[in-house]
Amino acid sequence: MFQISLPNIIVAYLFVTLAVLFGIWVGTDWKRKRREKRHRRFRLVCNICGVPYEDRSRDPIPPCPNCAALNERVSLRDL
Ligand SMILES: [Zn+2]
């Protein structure tokens, strides 16, 4: 019969546990980045008054709600 020692069982248990935790961590981080990227697509910062705002219309040059200046959509990057 196949025999395995107690230290090997403990090592295998720890390895599987760490692999599962690493998978959960990578999965949640990927979801968070995807959600932020989707959210950033609609975020704009006015070039005139600097107010950040959200515009979900398909207008390529949406007006600022604060000063009505037209702002071109540019992708906001991570800092
Ligand atoms: Zn503005």
Coordinates of C-alpha atoms and ligand atoms in Angstrom, one line a residue:
M1 CA 0.0 0.0 0.0
F2 CA 1.0 3.6 -0.6
Q3 CA 2.5 5.1 2.5
I4 CA 3.0 8.8 3.2
S5 CA 4.7 10.3 6.2
L6 CA 3.1 12.9 8.5
P7 CA 5.6 15.7 7.5
N8 CA 4.8 15.1 3.8
I9 CA 1.1 15.4 4.6
I10 CA 1.6 18.6 6.4
V11 CA 3.8 20.0 3.5
A12 CA 1.2 19.0 1.0
Y13 CA -1.6 20.5 3.0
L14 CA 0.3 23.8 3.4
F15 CA 1.2 23.8 -0.4
V16 CA -2.5 23.3 -1.4
T17 CA -3.7 25.9 1.1
L18 CA -1.2 28.5 -0.2
A19 CA -2.0 27.7 -3.8
V20 CA -5.7 28.2 -3.1
L21 CA -5.0 31.5 -1.3
F22 CA -2.8 32.7 -4.1
G23 CA -5.5 31.8 -6.6
I24 CA -8.1 33.8 -4.7
W25 CA -5.7 36.7 -4.3
V26 CA -4.9 36.8 -8.1
G27 CA -8.6 36.4 -9.0
T28 CA -9.8 39.2 -6.7
D29 CA -7.0 41.5 -7.9
W30 CA -7.8 40.8 -11.5
K31 CA -11.5 41.6 -10.9
R32 CA -10.7 44.8 -9.0
K33 CA -8.4 46.0 -11.9
R34 CA -11.1 45.2 -14.5
R35 CA -13.7 47.0 -12.5
E36 CA -11.5 50.1 -12.1
K37 CA -10.6 50.1 -15.8
R38 CA -14.3 49.9 -16.7
H39 CA -15.1 52.7 -14.2
R40 CA -12.2 54.9 -15.5
R41 CA -13.5 54.7 -19.0
F42 CA -16.3 57.2 -18.1
R43 CA -14.3 59.5 -15.8
L44 CA -13.1 62.8 -17.1
V45 CA -11.2 65.7 -15.6
C46 CA -12.1 69.2 -16.9
N47 CA -9.1 70.9 -18.6
I48 CA -10.4 74.3 -17.6
C49 CA -11.6 74.0 -14.0
G50 CA -10.1 70.7 -13.0
V51 CA -13.3 69.2 -11.7
P52 CA -13.5 65.4 -12.1
Y53 CA -16.8 64.1 -13.4
E54 CA -18.4 61.1 -14.9
D55 CA -20.1 61.0 -18.3
R56 CA -21.7 57.8 -19.6
S57 CA -22.9 59.2 -22.9
R58 CA -21.3 58.3 -26.2
D59 CA -20.5 62.0 -26.9
P60 CA -16.8 62.1 -27.9
I61 CA -16.4 65.6 -26.4
P62 CA -18.7 65.8 -23.4
P63 CA -19.3 69.2 -21.7
C64 CA -18.1 69.8 -18.1
P65 CA -21.1 70.1 -15.7
N66 CA -19.3 72.8 -13.8
C67 CA -18.1 75.3 -16.4
A68 CA -19.6 73.8 -19.6
A69 CA -16.2 73.6 -21.3
L70 CA -15.9 70.8 -23.9
N71 CA -13.3 68.1 -22.8
E72 CA -11.9 65.4 -25.0
R73 CA -11.9 61.9 -23.7
V74 CA -8.4 60.7 -22.7
S75 CA -7.7 57.6 -20.8
L76 CA -6.7 58.2 -17.2
R77 CA -3.8 56.0 -16.1
D78 CA -2.8 54.6 -12.8
L79 CA -0.6 56.7 -10.6
Ligands
ZN1 ZN -15.0 72.6 -16.1

